[in-house]
Coordinates of C-alpha atoms in Angstrom, one line a residue:
M1 CA 0.0 0.0 0.0
N2 CA 1.5 3.3 -1.1
T3 CA 1.8 6.4 1.1
V4 CA -1.2 8.2 -0.5
A5 CA -3.5 5.2 0.0
K6 CA -2.4 4.9 3.7
A7 CA -3.1 8.6 4.2
C8 CA -6.6 8.3 2.7
W9 CA -7.4 5.3 4.8
C10 CA -6.3 7.1 8.0
L11 CA -8.5 10.1 7.1
I12 CA -11.5 7.9 6.6
L13 CA -11.0 6.1 9.9
L14 CA -10.6 9.4 11.8
V15 CA -13.8 10.9 10.3
S16 CA -15.6 7.7 11.2
L17 CA -14.3 7.8 14.8
L18 CA -15.3 11.4 15.3
G19 CA -18.8 10.8 13.9
C20 CA -19.3 7.9 16.4
Q21 CA -18.0 10.0 19.2
K22 CA -20.4 12.8 18.4
K23 CA -23.3 10.4 18.2
N24 CA -22.3 8.9 21.5
E25 CA -22.1 12.4 23.1
Q26 CA -25.5 13.3 21.7
A27 CA -27.0 10.0 23.0
N28 CA -25.4 10.6 26.4
Q29 CA -26.7 14.1 26.5
T30 CA -30.2 13.0 25.5
E31 CA -30.1 10.2 28.1
S32 CA -28.9 12.7 30.8
I33 CA -31.9 15.1 30.4
K34 CA -34.5 14.4 33.1
Y35 CA -37.9 16.0 33.6
T36 CA -39.3 16.8 37.0
C37 CA -42.4 18.5 38.6
P38 CA -41.5 21.9 40.1
M39 CA -43.9 21.3 42.9
H40 CA -43.0 17.6 43.5
P41 CA -39.3 17.3 42.8
Q42 CA -39.3 13.6 43.7
I43 CA -41.0 12.9 40.4
M44 CA -38.3 12.2 37.7
E45 CA -39.1 11.2 34.2
D46 CA -37.0 10.6 31.1
K47 CA -39.4 12.4 28.8
P48 CA -41.8 15.4 28.9
G49 CA -45.3 14.7 30.4
T50 CA -47.4 15.7 33.4
C51 CA -47.0 15.1 37.1
P52 CA -48.9 12.1 38.4
I53 CA -49.6 14.0 41.6
C54 CA -50.7 17.5 40.6
A55 CA -51.0 17.2 36.8
M56 CA -48.6 20.1 36.3
D57 CA -46.4 20.0 33.2
L58 CA -42.9 18.5 33.8
V59 CA -40.0 20.8 33.1
P60 CA -36.3 19.9 32.3
L61 CA -34.1 19.5 35.3
K62 CA -31.1 21.7 34.8
H63 CA -28.1 20.5 36.8
N64 CA -25.8 23.4 35.8
G65 CA -28.1 26.3 36.9
N66 CA -28.5 28.2 40.1
G67 CA -29.4 25.7 42.9
S68 CA -32.2 27.9 44.2
D69 CA -33.9 28.7 40.8
I70 CA -37.3 27.3 40.2
M71 CA -38.8 27.2 36.7
L72 CA -42.6 27.2 36.2
S73 CA -44.9 27.0 33.2
D74 CA -47.7 29.5 32.7
S75 CA -50.3 26.9 33.8
Q76 CA -48.3 26.2 36.9
I77 CA -48.1 29.9 37.8
K78 CA -51.8 30.2 37.5
L79 CA -52.5 27.1 39.5
A80 CA -50.1 28.2 42.3
N81 CA -51.6 31.7 42.3
I82 CA -48.1 33.3 42.0
S83 CA -48.0 37.0 41.2
T84 CA -45.2 39.6 41.2
T85 CA -44.8 43.3 41.4
L86 CA -42.1 45.9 40.7
V87 CA -40.8 47.1 44.0
R88 CA -40.8 50.8 44.6
L89 CA -40.4 53.3 47.4
E90 CA -43.4 53.7 49.7
D91 CA -44.3 55.5 52.9
I92 CA -44.0 53.1 55.8
G93 CA -43.8 53.3 59.6
N94 CA -44.6 51.6 62.8
T95 CA -48.3 51.3 63.9
T96 CA -49.8 50.9 67.4
R97 CA -53.4 49.8 68.0
L98 CA -55.4 51.1 70.9
N99 CA -58.6 49.4 72.0
G100 CA -61.5 51.8 72.3
R101 CA -65.3 52.1 72.3
L102 CA -67.8 54.3 70.6
T103 CA -69.6 56.7 72.8
V104 CA -72.1 59.5 72.4
N105 CA -70.7 62.9 71.4
E106 CA -71.8 65.1 74.3
D107 CA -71.3 68.2 72.2
Q108 CA -74.1 66.7 69.9
T109 CA -76.6 66.1 72.8
E110 CA -79.7 68.2 73.0
L111 CA -81.8 68.6 76.2
I112 CA -85.4 69.5 75.4
S113 CA -87.1 71.4 78.2
S114 CA -90.4 73.1 78.6
R115 CA -90.4 76.8 77.6
A116 CA -93.5 77.5 79.6
E117 CA -95.5 76.1 82.5
G118 CA -98.5 73.9 81.8
R119 CA -99.8 70.4 81.5
I120 CA -98.5 67.7 79.1
E121 CA -101.5 66.8 77.0
R122 CA -99.8 64.3 74.7
L123 CA -96.4 62.8 74.2
A124 CA -95.9 62.1 70.5
I125 CA -92.6 60.2 71.2
K126 CA -92.9 57.7 74.0
E127 CA -90.1 55.2 73.4
V128 CA -86.4 55.6 74.2
G129 CA -84.2 54.7 71.3
Q130 CA -86.6 56.0 68.7
R131 CA -85.1 58.0 65.8
I132 CA -86.7 61.4 65.2
Y133 CA -86.2 64.2 62.7
Q134 CA -86.0 67.9 62.9
G135 CA -89.5 69.4 62.8
Q136 CA -91.2 66.3 64.1
V137 CA -93.8 66.8 66.8
L138 CA -92.5 65.8 70.3
Y139 CA -95.4 66.8 72.6
E140 CA -98.5 68.9 73.1
L141 CA -98.7 71.4 76.0
Y142 CA -101.7 73.0 77.5
S143 CA -100.7 76.4 78.9
E144 CA -102.6 79.5 79.9
Q145 CA -99.4 81.5 79.5
L146 CA -99.0 80.5 75.9
L147 CA -102.6 81.3 75.2
T148 CA -102.0 84.8 76.6
F149 CA -99.0 85.2 74.3
E150 CA -101.0 84.1 71.3
K151 CA -103.7 86.7 72.0
E152 CA -101.1 89.4 72.4
Y153 CA -99.7 88.5 69.0
L154 CA -103.1 88.5 67.3
L155 CA -104.0 91.9 68.9
A156 CA -100.7 93.5 67.8
L157 CA -101.2 92.0 64.3
Q158 CA -104.7 93.6 64.1
Q159 CA -103.5 97.0 65.3
T160 CA -100.7 97.0 62.8
K161 CA -103.1 96.5 60.0
E162 CA -105.5 99.2 61.3
F163 CA -102.7 101.7 61.9
P164 CA -100.0 100.8 59.4
D165 CA -98.3 104.2 59.8
D166 CA -98.0 104.0 63.6
T167 CA -94.5 102.6 64.4
R168 CA -95.6 101.8 68.0
Y169 CA -97.9 99.0 66.9
H170 CA -95.1 97.5 64.7
S171 CA -92.8 97.4 67.7
F172 CA -95.6 95.7 69.7
L173 CA -95.9 93.1 66.9
D174 CA -92.2 92.4 66.8
A175 CA -92.2 92.0 70.6
A176 CA -95.1 89.6 70.4
V177 CA -93.4 87.5 67.7
K178 CA -90.2 87.3 69.7
K179 CA -92.2 86.0 72.8
L180 CA -93.7 83.2 70.8
L181 CA -90.3 82.3 69.3
L182 CA -88.8 82.2 72.8
V183 CA -91.4 79.8 74.2
G184 CA -90.7 77.4 71.4
L185 CA -93.1 78.1 68.5
S186 CA -91.7 77.9 65.0
N187 CA -92.0 80.6 62.3
A188 CA -94.5 78.4 60.4
Q189 CA -96.7 78.0 63.5
I190 CA -96.7 81.8 64.1
I191 CA -97.6 82.4 60.4
A192 CA -100.4 79.8 60.7
L193 CA -101.7 81.5 63.8
G194 CA -101.8 84.9 62.1
S195 CA -103.7 83.3 59.2
T196 CA -106.3 81.4 61.2
K197 CA -106.6 84.1 64.0
N198 CA -107.6 81.2 66.2
P199 CA -105.6 81.0 69.4
N200 CA -105.1 77.5 70.8
S201 CA -104.4 76.6 74.4
R202 CA -102.9 73.3 73.3
I203 CA -99.7 73.9 71.4
A204 CA -97.6 71.2 69.6
F205 CA -93.9 71.6 70.1
L206 CA -91.4 70.3 67.4
S207 CA -88.0 68.8 67.7
P208 CA -85.2 71.3 66.9
V209 CA -82.8 68.6 65.8
S210 CA -82.6 65.1 64.3
G211 CA -81.3 62.2 66.4
V212 CA -82.1 59.4 68.7
V213 CA -84.2 59.7 71.9
A214 CA -82.0 58.8 74.8
R215 CA -84.3 59.7 77.7
I216 CA -87.9 60.8 78.4
D217 CA -88.4 62.7 81.6
A218 CA -92.1 63.5 81.3
S219 CA -95.4 61.7 81.0
E220 CA -98.9 62.6 79.7
G221 CA -101.0 64.6 82.2
Q222 CA -97.9 65.8 84.1
Y223 CA -97.7 69.4 85.1
V224 CA -94.4 71.0 84.2
S225 CA -92.8 74.3 85.1
E226 CA -90.7 76.5 82.8
G227 CA -87.3 74.8 82.4
S228 CA -88.5 71.3 83.3
A229 CA -86.5 68.6 81.3
L230 CA -88.7 66.6 78.9
Y231 CA -86.4 64.8 76.4
R232 CA -82.8 64.1 75.9
I233 CA -81.9 63.7 72.2
E234 CA -78.5 62.4 71.0
R235 CA -77.3 63.3 67.5
L236 CA -75.2 60.6 66.0
D237 CA -73.9 62.3 62.8
K238 CA -70.7 62.8 64.8
I239 CA -69.6 60.2 67.4
W240 CA -66.7 59.8 69.8
V241 CA -64.2 56.9 70.1
E242 CA -62.7 56.8 73.6
A243 CA -59.5 54.9 74.2
E244 CA -56.9 54.5 76.9
V245 CA -53.3 55.6 76.2
Y246 CA -50.1 54.7 78.0
P247 CA -47.4 57.4 78.5
A248 CA -45.1 56.0 75.7
E249 CA -48.0 56.1 73.2
A250 CA -49.2 59.5 74.4
A251 CA -45.8 61.0 73.3
L252 CA -46.7 60.0 69.7
I253 CA -49.9 62.0 69.4
E254 CA -51.4 65.4 70.1
T255 CA -54.8 67.1 69.8
G256 CA -55.7 67.7 66.2
D257 CA -53.9 64.7 64.8
I258 CA -55.8 62.6 62.2
V259 CA -55.8 58.9 62.9
E260 CA -57.4 55.8 61.4
V261 CA -60.2 54.0 63.3
V262 CA -61.3 50.4 62.6
I263 CA -64.7 49.6 64.0
T264 CA -65.7 46.0 64.8
G265 CA -68.1 44.8 62.1
F266 CA -66.7 47.3 59.6
E267 CA -63.1 46.1 59.4
N268 CA -63.0 46.5 55.6
D269 CA -64.2 50.1 55.9
P270 CA -61.8 52.0 58.2
V271 CA -62.6 55.7 58.8
K272 CA -60.5 58.8 59.6
G273 CA -61.0 60.6 62.9
K274 CA -59.6 63.6 64.6
I275 CA -58.2 63.6 68.1
T276 CA -60.2 66.2 70.0
F277 CA -59.2 65.6 73.6
L278 CA -56.3 64.2 75.6
N279 CA -56.8 64.1 79.4
P280 CA -54.0 66.1 81.0
E281 CA -53.9 63.8 84.0
Y282 CA -53.8 60.0 84.6
R283 CA -56.9 58.1 85.5
A284 CA -57.2 57.5 89.2
G285 CA -55.2 54.4 90.3
S286 CA -53.7 53.8 86.9
Q287 CA -50.9 54.9 84.5
V288 CA -53.2 55.7 81.5
I289 CA -54.8 58.8 80.2
S290 CA -58.0 59.0 78.2
M291 CA -58.1 60.0 74.5
R292 CA -61.1 61.0 72.5
V293 CA -61.4 60.8 68.7
E294 CA -64.3 62.3 66.7
I295 CA -65.5 60.5 63.6
I296 CA -68.1 61.4 61.0
N297 CA -71.2 59.2 61.1
K298 CA -73.6 60.7 58.6
E299 CA -75.1 57.4 57.5
G300 CA -75.7 56.4 61.2
K301 CA -74.2 53.0 60.8
F302 CA -72.0 53.4 63.9
L303 CA -73.7 53.1 67.2
P304 CA -72.6 53.9 70.8
G305 CA -71.2 50.8 72.5
M306 CA -69.4 49.4 69.5
Q307 CA -65.8 48.2 69.9
A308 CA -63.1 50.0 67.9
S309 CA -59.4 50.2 67.4
V310 CA -57.5 53.4 67.0
V311 CA -54.4 53.0 64.7
L312 CA -51.5 55.3 65.5
S313 CA -48.8 55.5 62.8
H314 CA -45.4 56.8 63.7
S315 CA -41.7 56.6 62.6
N316 CA -42.9 57.2 59.0
K317 CA -40.2 57.1 56.3
R318 CA -39.9 56.4 52.6
S319 CA -38.4 53.1 51.7
I320 CA -38.8 49.9 49.7
A321 CA -41.8 48.0 51.2
L322 CA -43.5 44.7 50.5
P323 CA -46.6 42.9 51.7
L324 CA -45.9 40.8 54.8
D325 CA -46.6 37.6 53.0
A326 CA -44.0 38.3 50.4
V327 CA -41.2 37.9 53.0
I328 CA -40.2 34.4 54.1
R329 CA -38.6 34.1 57.5
D330 CA -36.7 31.0 58.7
E331 CA -33.7 30.2 60.9
S332 CA -31.3 31.7 58.3
G333 CA -33.1 35.0 58.2
S334 CA -35.5 36.7 55.8
H335 CA -35.7 36.2 52.1
V336 CA -37.9 37.0 49.1
W337 CA -38.5 35.5 45.6
V338 CA -37.3 37.5 42.7
L339 CA -38.3 36.8 39.1
T340 CA -35.2 36.7 36.9
P341 CA -35.0 38.0 33.3
E342 CA -34.8 34.3 32.2
G343 CA -38.2 33.6 33.8
A344 CA -36.9 31.7 36.8
Y345 CA -37.9 32.3 40.5
R346 CA -34.8 32.9 42.6
S347 CA -34.6 33.2 46.4
R348 CA -32.7 36.1 47.8
M349 CA -31.8 37.1 51.3
V350 CA -32.9 40.5 52.5
T351 CA -32.6 42.7 55.6
T352 CA -35.9 44.0 57.0
G353 CA -36.8 47.0 59.0
V354 CA -40.0 48.5 60.5
E355 CA -43.3 46.9 59.7
N356 CA -47.0 47.7 60.2
S357 CA -50.2 45.8 59.9
D358 CA -49.7 44.9 56.2
K359 CA -46.3 46.2 55.0
I360 CA -42.6 45.5 55.9
E361 CA -39.6 47.6 55.1
I362 CA -36.7 46.1 53.0
I363 CA -33.5 47.8 54.1
S364 CA -31.1 45.9 51.8
G365 CA -31.2 43.0 49.4
L366 CA -33.6 44.6 46.8
A367 CA -33.4 47.4 44.3
E368 CA -36.2 49.5 42.9
K369 CA -38.1 48.0 39.9
E370 CA -37.0 44.4 40.6
N371 CA -39.8 41.9 40.1
V372 CA -40.7 40.3 43.4
V373 CA -43.2 37.6 44.2
I374 CA -46.0 38.9 46.5
T375 CA -48.4 35.9 46.5
G376 CA -47.4 32.3 46.5
A377 CA -44.0 32.9 48.1
Y378 CA -44.5 30.2 50.8
L379 CA -45.4 27.7 48.1
L380 CA -42.1 28.4 46.3
Y381 CA -40.3 28.1 49.6
G382 CA -41.9 24.7 50.2
E383 CA -40.7 23.6 46.7
L384 CA -37.2 24.8 47.5
V385 CA -37.2 22.8 50.8
L386 CA -38.2 19.7 48.9
K387 CA -35.6 20.4 46.2
K388 CA -32.6 21.0 48.5
G389 CA -33.7 19.6 51.9
G390 CA -32.4 20.8 55.3
D391 CA -31.8 24.5 55.4
P392 CA -32.3 25.7 51.8
M393 CA -31.0 29.2 52.5
S394 CA -27.7 28.2 54.1
G395 CA -24.8 29.9 52.3
H396 CA -27.1 32.5 50.6
S397 CA -26.2 36.2 50.8
H398 CA -27.6 39.4 49.4
F399 CA -27.2 40.2 45.7

């Protein structure tokens, strides 16, 4: 065999060996690919399919990637209810909750008393707790004194018409009108009296305000003197929240501050209130002071006696903040799940700061506009525990 033939033979043999080696490498690579369920890593298959436990699509198991990365398909993300958000700077601070109770606003309480002496002929409102409205009849009073005032008014009215140019009679009429107003008659009642010219010894008295009857101090047939208490009416369009405050908490507030009030039964509808009173001295035998918050109650849905919480916010600052459920805490510290540009979920250690009822501050470990998991974080953590076992966050550090 000449030299040229030998060279050709060696070349053919080398190409054949390289081809076999490449086929073997491809075969080995194909055989090495395994498919697993992201939620049940104990499931291992040689080909794509679905998980026999949860029916999720199997994904390729990557041995050369980040050990804490988890890949999920779109259907798996929906099934696991995983959602993310771009982190940003927010206002956050500590919160303190004070237990309180709704009480009647004493500034909104009206005491209805008799403007003249006489006898209660009829009580139009006889039940405590009944809601009444401004202009509604409360009671009817028989009074000789009122009858005299009515006659004086009618006489002055007649004289004014007969002598329109005499200013004395006009002054008499003005004085008679003022007397009737002072004893509790309304302008409409006075006009009606002037129209009918029929004095009545039995006068109906109207409620000057709208509210709830808290007390009735008179009964039908009872003789009353001028100034006798008849009704106590509580207006509920503004109501108080009374709470006890310890000295450390009192240092955080002052009169005029706006605070949040959460009322039992209306937890999803907190309202804003204004601190109107801070007792300047401790309650007897204790180390607490009384605080009073006024809230608007135009719809009348809040009633005295209801339990409430006053939320005091303090140490406010602007920082990266996340919902509480987005941060996983274990023996290694706190960490969150970040969605990488490649579409993988990666666990990252963070340092936390102040927190309130629904937010927690992230001091370090995250930057603005990073995509962080806010729902489903615990489910991803459970998957990581199954995937790595033991303490899955050991050896992790901040980015």
